[in-house]
PDB file of C-alpha atoms in Angstrom:
ATOM      1  CA  MET R   2     129.128 130.069 162.294  1.00  0.00           C
ATOM      2  CA  LYS R   3     129.987 127.353 159.737  1.00  0.00           C
ATOM      3  CA  ASP R   4     129.874 128.501 155.892  1.00  0.00           C
ATOM      4  CA  TYR R   5     127.123 126.583 154.945  1.00  0.00           C
ATOM      5  CA  GLU R   6     124.909 128.332 157.724  1.00  0.00           C
ATOM      6  CA  ARG R   7     125.876 131.971 156.641  1.00  0.00           C
ATOM      7  CA  ARG R   8     123.554 134.696 155.078  1.00  0.00           C
ATOM      8  CA  CYS R   9     124.391 138.258 154.432  1.00  0.00           C
ATOM      9  CA  ILE R  10     122.760 140.387 156.692  1.00  0.00           C
ATOM     10  CA  TRP R  11     122.684 143.196 153.491  1.00  0.00           C
ATOM     11  CA  CYS R  12     121.775 141.213 150.465  1.00  0.00           C
ATOM     12  CA  LEU R  13     120.436 138.110 152.143  1.00  0.00           C
ATOM     13  CA  ARG R  14     122.102 135.680 150.146  1.00  0.00           C
ATOM     14  CA  ASP R  15     123.449 132.713 151.814  1.00  0.00           C
ATOM     15  CA  SER R  16     126.560 130.826 151.182  1.00  0.00           C
ATOM     16  CA  SER R  17     125.517 128.562 148.383  1.00  0.00           C
ATOM     17  CA  ILE R  18     125.095 132.039 146.514  1.00  0.00           C
ATOM     18  CA  ALA R  19     127.346 134.528 148.021  1.00  0.00           C
ATOM     19  CA  SER R  20     131.310 134.036 149.308  1.00  0.00           C
ATOM     20  CA  PHE R  21     132.189 134.648 152.732  1.00  0.00           C
ATOM     21  CA  LYS R  22     136.149 134.708 152.721  1.00  0.00           C
ATOM     22  CA  ASN R  23     137.131 138.233 153.563  1.00  0.00           C
ATOM     23  CA  ARG R  24     136.714 139.542 157.369  1.00  0.00           C
ATOM     24  CA  ALA R  25     133.885 142.661 158.003  1.00  0.00           C
ATOM     25  CA  HIS R  26     134.969 145.257 160.232  1.00  0.00           C
ATOM     26  CA  VAL R  27     131.663 146.598 161.808  1.00  0.00           C
ATOM     27  CA  VAL R  28     134.049 149.689 162.607  1.00  0.00           C
ATOM     28  CA  PRO R  29     136.858 150.338 159.944  1.00  0.00           C
ATOM     29  CA  LYS R  30     139.923 148.291 160.160  1.00  0.00           C
ATOM     30  CA  SER R  31     141.873 151.894 159.782  1.00  0.00           C
ATOM     31  CA  LEU R  32     140.163 153.160 162.857  1.00  0.00           C
ATOM     32  CA  GLY R  33     141.378 149.764 164.662  1.00  0.00           C
ATOM     33  CA  GLY R  34     137.940 147.986 164.428  1.00  0.00           C
ATOM     34  CA  THR R  35     138.523 144.911 165.823  1.00  0.00           C
ATOM     35  CA  MET R  36     134.990 143.344 165.682  1.00  0.00           C
ATOM     36  CA  ILE R  37     133.763 141.526 162.907  1.00  0.00           C
ATOM     37  CA  CYS R  38     130.813 140.925 161.593  1.00  0.00           C
ATOM     38  CA  SER R  39     130.884 137.296 160.080  1.00  0.00           C
ATOM     39  CA  SER R  40     127.312 137.707 158.119  1.00  0.00           C
ATOM     40  CA  VAL R  41     128.127 139.970 155.742  1.00  0.00           C
ATOM     41  CA  CYS R  42     129.237 138.685 152.077  1.00  0.00           C
ATOM     42  CA  ASP R  43     132.592 139.557 150.217  1.00  0.00           C
ATOM     43  CA  GLU R  44     130.650 141.648 147.502  1.00  0.00           C
ATOM     44  CA  CYS R  45     128.502 143.808 150.343  1.00  0.00           C
ATOM     45  CA  ASN R  46     131.804 144.078 152.239  1.00  0.00           C
ATOM     46  CA  SER R  47     133.837 145.019 149.111  1.00  0.00           C
ATOM     47  CA  TYR R  48     130.911 147.661 148.448  1.00  0.00           C
ATOM     48  CA  TYR R  49     131.475 149.623 151.727  1.00  0.00           C
ATOM     49  CA  GLY R  50     134.975 150.540 151.020  1.00  0.00           C
ATOM     50  CA  ASN R  51     134.610 151.559 147.300  1.00  0.00           C
ATOM     51  CA  ARG R  52     133.426 154.616 146.072  1.00  0.00           C
ATOM     52  CA  ASP R  53     130.140 154.975 144.647  1.00  0.00           C
ATOM     53  CA  GLY R  54     130.070 156.875 141.316  1.00  0.00           C
ATOM     54  CA  LEU R  55     130.580 160.469 142.949  1.00  0.00           C
ATOM     55  CA  ASN R  56     129.989 159.242 146.426  1.00  0.00           C
ATOM     56  CA  PRO R  57     132.789 158.963 149.002  1.00  0.00           C
ATOM     57  CA  SER R  58     133.497 155.323 149.850  1.00  0.00           C
ATOM     58  CA  ILE R  59     130.966 154.843 153.188  1.00  0.00           C
ATOM     59  CA  GLU R  60     134.173 153.461 155.132  1.00  0.00           C
ATOM     60  CA  GLN R  61     136.164 156.939 153.566  1.00  0.00           C
ATOM     61  CA  THR R  62     133.143 158.819 155.179  1.00  0.00           C
ATOM     62  CA  ILE R  63     133.222 157.408 158.577  1.00  0.00           C
ATOM     63  CA  ARG R  64     136.869 157.741 158.533  1.00  0.00           C
ATOM     64  CA  GLU R  65     136.478 161.270 158.199  1.00  0.00           C
ATOM     65  CA  ALA R  66     133.776 161.618 160.868  1.00  0.00           C
ATOM     66  CA  PHE R  67     136.143 159.680 163.190  1.00  0.00           C
ATOM     67  CA  ILE R  68     139.095 161.940 162.515  1.00  0.00           C
ATOM     68  CA  ILE R  69     136.956 165.446 162.379  1.00  0.00           C
ATOM     69  CA  SER R  70     135.195 164.214 166.200  1.00  0.00           C
ATOM     70  CA  ARG R  71     138.998 163.323 167.540  1.00  0.00           C
ATOM     71  CA  THR R  72     140.112 166.182 166.475  1.00  0.00           C
ATOM     72  CA  LYS R  73     137.194 168.411 167.997  1.00  0.00           C
ATOM     73  CA  PHE R  74     137.438 165.930 171.332  1.00  0.00           C
ATOM     74  CA  LEU R  75     141.270 166.448 172.057  1.00  0.00           C
ATOM     75  CA  ASP R  76     141.329 170.739 170.898  1.00  0.00           C
ATOM     76  CA  VAL R  77     142.827 172.007 173.912  1.00  0.00           C
ATOM     77  CA  ASN R  78     141.114 174.863 173.594  1.00  0.00           C
ATOM     78  CA  ASP R  79     138.099 173.231 175.079  1.00  0.00           C
ATOM     79  CA  GLY R  80     139.880 171.836 178.242  1.00  0.00           C
ATOM     80  CA  ILE R  81     138.759 168.359 177.261  1.00  0.00           C
ATOM     81  CA  GLY R  82     142.348 167.509 175.506  1.00  0.00           C
ATOM     82  CA  ARG R  83     144.798 169.220 177.560  1.00  0.00           C
ATOM     83  CA  ASN R  84     147.586 167.625 178.406  1.00  0.00           C
ATOM     84  CA  LYS R  85     146.979 165.380 175.678  1.00  0.00           C
ATOM     85  CA  PRO R  86     149.216 164.748 172.687  1.00  0.00           C
ATOM     86  CA  MET R  87     147.171 166.440 169.898  1.00  0.00           C
ATOM     87  CA  ALA R  88     147.930 164.413 166.356  1.00  0.00           C
ATOM     88  CA  ARG R  89     147.605 166.472 162.953  1.00  0.00           C
ATOM     89  CA  ALA R  90     143.990 165.957 162.024  1.00  0.00           C
ATOM     90  CA  LYS R  91     144.891 164.084 157.879  1.00  0.00           C
ATOM     91  CA  SER R  92     141.754 164.707 156.478  1.00  0.00           C
ATOM     92  CA  HIS R  93     141.272 163.605 152.311  1.00  0.00           C
ATOM     93  CA  TYR R  94     137.887 165.651 151.926  1.00  0.00           C
ATOM     94  CA  PHE R  95     138.705 168.458 154.475  1.00  0.00           C
ATOM     95  CA  ASN R  96     140.903 171.260 155.373  1.00  0.00           C
ATOM     96  CA  ILE R  97     140.814 171.558 159.310  1.00  0.00           C
ATOM     97  CA  ASP R  98     142.154 174.744 161.122  1.00  0.00           C
ATOM     98  CA  LEU R  99     142.335 174.265 164.713  1.00  0.00           C
ATOM     99  CA  LYS R 100     143.406 177.898 165.176  1.00  0.00           C
ATOM    100  CA  SER R 101     140.104 179.601 163.310  1.00  0.00           C
ATOM    101  CA  ARG R 102     138.271 176.413 164.422  1.00  0.00           C
ATOM    102  CA  THR R 103     136.795 175.626 160.726  1.00  0.00           C
ATOM    103  CA  ILE R 104     136.453 172.652 158.576  1.00  0.00           C
ATOM    104  CA  ARG R 105     135.950 172.782 155.077  1.00  0.00           C
ATOM    105  CA  PRO R 106     135.794 171.172 151.782  1.00  0.00           C
ATOM    106  CA  LYS R 107     139.054 170.972 149.684  1.00  0.00           C
ATOM    107  CA  ALA R 108     139.107 172.764 146.601  1.00  0.00           C
ATOM    108  CA  GLN R 109     138.449 169.751 144.554  1.00  0.00           C
ATOM    109  CA  TYR R 110     135.421 168.620 146.324  1.00  0.00           C
ATOM    110  CA  LYS R 111     134.117 172.127 147.244  1.00  0.00           C
ATOM    111  CA  LEU R 112     133.648 172.058 143.594  1.00  0.00           C
ATOM    112  CA  GLN R 113     131.200 169.318 143.464  1.00  0.00           C
ATOM    113  CA  ASN R 114     127.596 169.794 143.060  1.00  0.00           C
ATOM    114  CA  ASP R 115     126.501 168.740 146.260  1.00  0.00           C
ATOM    115  CA  PHE R 116     129.374 167.285 148.027  1.00  0.00           C
ATOM    116  CA  MET R 117     128.519 168.095 151.248  1.00  0.00           C
ATOM    117  CA  ARG R 118     124.767 166.524 151.392  1.00  0.00           C
ATOM    118  CA  ARG R 119     126.558 163.464 149.723  1.00  0.00           C
ATOM    119  CA  ASN R 120     129.056 162.929 152.259  1.00  0.00           C
ATOM    120  CA  GLY R 121     126.304 163.723 155.223  1.00  0.00           C
ATOM    121  CA  ILE R 122     123.955 160.650 153.214  1.00  0.00           C
ATOM    122  CA  GLN R 123     127.264 158.645 153.217  1.00  0.00           C
ATOM    123  CA  LEU R 124     127.998 159.236 156.660  1.00  0.00           C
ATOM    124  CA  CYS R 125     124.310 158.344 157.702  1.00  0.00           C
ATOM    125  CA  ARG R 126     124.868 155.249 155.820  1.00  0.00           C
ATOM    126  CA  GLY R 127     127.573 153.843 157.426  1.00  0.00           C
ATOM    127  CA  ILE R 128     126.388 154.818 161.224  1.00  0.00           C
ATOM    128  CA  TYR R 129     123.220 152.324 160.220  1.00  0.00           C
ATOM    129  CA  LYS R 130     126.067 149.877 158.544  1.00  0.00           C
ATOM    130  CA  MET R 131     127.886 149.855 161.967  1.00  0.00           C
ATOM    131  CA  PHE R 132     124.502 149.352 163.605  1.00  0.00           C
ATOM    132  CA  LEU R 133     123.268 146.240 161.803  1.00  0.00           C
ATOM    133  CA  GLU R 134     126.427 144.965 161.711  1.00  0.00           C
ATOM    134  CA  THR R 135     126.863 145.052 165.792  1.00  0.00           C
ATOM    135  CA  LEU R 136     123.630 143.413 166.159  1.00  0.00           C
ATOM    136  CA  SER R 137     124.341 140.534 164.057  1.00  0.00           C
ATOM    137  CA  ALA R 138     127.917 140.458 165.756  1.00  0.00           C
ATOM    138  CA  GLU R 139     126.439 139.976 168.797  1.00  0.00           C
ATOM    139  CA  GLY R 140     124.426 137.625 168.059  1.00  0.00           C
ATOM    140  CA  GLY R 141     120.769 139.331 167.175  1.00  0.00           C
ATOM    141  CA  ASP R 142     119.022 138.160 163.869  1.00  0.00           C
ATOM    142  CA  ALA R 143     119.964 141.359 161.391  1.00  0.00           C
ATOM    143  CA  CYS R 144     118.063 139.327 158.725  1.00  0.00           C
ATOM    144  CA  HIS R 145     114.649 139.967 160.308  1.00  0.00           C
ATOM    145  CA  GLU R 146     112.597 141.951 157.925  1.00  0.00           C
ATOM    146  CA  SER R 147     112.013 144.966 159.776  1.00  0.00           C
ATOM    147  CA  PHE R 148     115.598 145.781 159.312  1.00  0.00           C
ATOM    148  CA  ASN R 149     114.857 145.950 155.531  1.00  0.00           C
ATOM    149  CA  ARG R 150     114.365 149.596 155.430  1.00  0.00           C
ATOM    150  CA  ILE R 151     117.833 149.978 157.449  1.00  0.00           C
ATOM    151  CA  ARG R 152     119.044 147.329 154.730  1.00  0.00           C
ATOM    152  CA  SER R 153     117.458 149.173 151.611  1.00  0.00           C
ATOM    153  CA  PHE R 154     118.885 152.845 152.721  1.00  0.00           C
ATOM    154  CA  SER R 155     122.353 151.701 154.283  1.00  0.00           C
ATOM    155  CA  ARG R 156     123.509 149.292 151.419  1.00  0.00           C
ATOM    156  CA  TYR R 157     121.619 150.137 148.278  1.00  0.00           C
ATOM    157  CA  GLY R 158     121.186 153.635 148.854  1.00  0.00           C
ATOM    158  CA  GLU R 159     117.353 153.705 148.625  1.00  0.00           C
ATOM    159  CA  ASP R 160     114.811 155.393 151.024  1.00  0.00           C
ATOM    160  CA  ALA R 161     117.287 158.450 152.074  1.00  0.00           C
ATOM    161  CA  GLY R 162     113.960 159.341 154.767  1.00  0.00           C
ATOM    162  CA  LEU R 163     115.795 157.684 157.506  1.00  0.00           C
ATOM    163  CA  ALA R 164     118.438 160.330 159.208  1.00  0.00           C
ATOM    164  CA  VAL R 165     120.206 160.731 162.453  1.00  0.00           C
ATOM    165  CA  TYR R 166     119.989 163.298 164.818  1.00  0.00           C
ATOM    166  CA  TYR R 167     122.129 164.733 167.163  1.00  0.00           C
ATOM    167  CA  PHE R 168     121.298 165.901 170.275  1.00  0.00           C
ATOM    168  CA  LEU R 169     124.088 167.989 171.688  1.00  0.00           C
ATOM    169  CA  ARG R 170     125.894 166.678 174.884  1.00  0.00           C
ATOM    170  CA  ARG R 171     123.047 165.556 176.599  1.00  0.00           C
ATOM    171  CA  HIS R 172     121.571 162.689 174.492  1.00  0.00           C
ATOM    172  CA  GLY R 173     124.069 161.754 172.214  1.00  0.00           C
ATOM    173  CA  VAL R 174     122.846 159.833 168.870  1.00  0.00           C
ATOM    174  CA  PHE R 175     119.603 158.877 168.224  1.00  0.00           C
ATOM    175  CA  LEU R 176     118.576 156.498 165.485  1.00  0.00           C
ATOM    176  CA  GLN R 177     115.092 157.291 164.330  1.00  0.00           C
ATOM    177  CA  THR R 178     112.999 158.396 161.010  1.00  0.00           C
ATOM    178  CA  LYS R 179     112.184 161.895 160.359  1.00  0.00           C
ATOM    179  CA  LYS R 180     108.461 161.650 161.405  1.00  0.00           C
ATOM    180  CA  TRP R 181     109.410 159.915 164.601  1.00  0.00           C
ATOM    181  CA  SER R 182     111.237 163.463 165.314  1.00  0.00           C
ATOM    182  CA  GLU R 183     108.375 165.227 164.522  1.00  0.00           C
TER     183      GLU R 183
END
């Protein structure tokens, strides 16, 4: 895709207004993500990697969720991770105790009002980010108006009615509105 044809899937600005010099990784590079979405402008790409006020960055929140999930998946007590090397889980926000099977916010975050709720919202925003960027990277029309609600939630933190529901073990993750689940 040539620069003059680019349009950011988040802010909908094109390359006559926005720059597209940096590579936007769909899954954070710190987690080994290699898929690139070329339709994310530098400003929006930077937004996902930086803190937003008291909220943790969306990229950091995704990273934390992957660390916790990987730790749980490779837990040798469940039999799944038997005979696999167990890397020590290092989390910026949480204390992970494998022996007692607990995850608790670190002291400096435990005292922050609504940290767990804000962290959960950031994770949902990150999952929608990865969804729309994957769609775009695979050739889908992520700028279509049908994705405006995802765009306003993930990029701008508006319309927090979008959620992610997890159905344990049988179905995986479904992206849907609260109304659909009711």
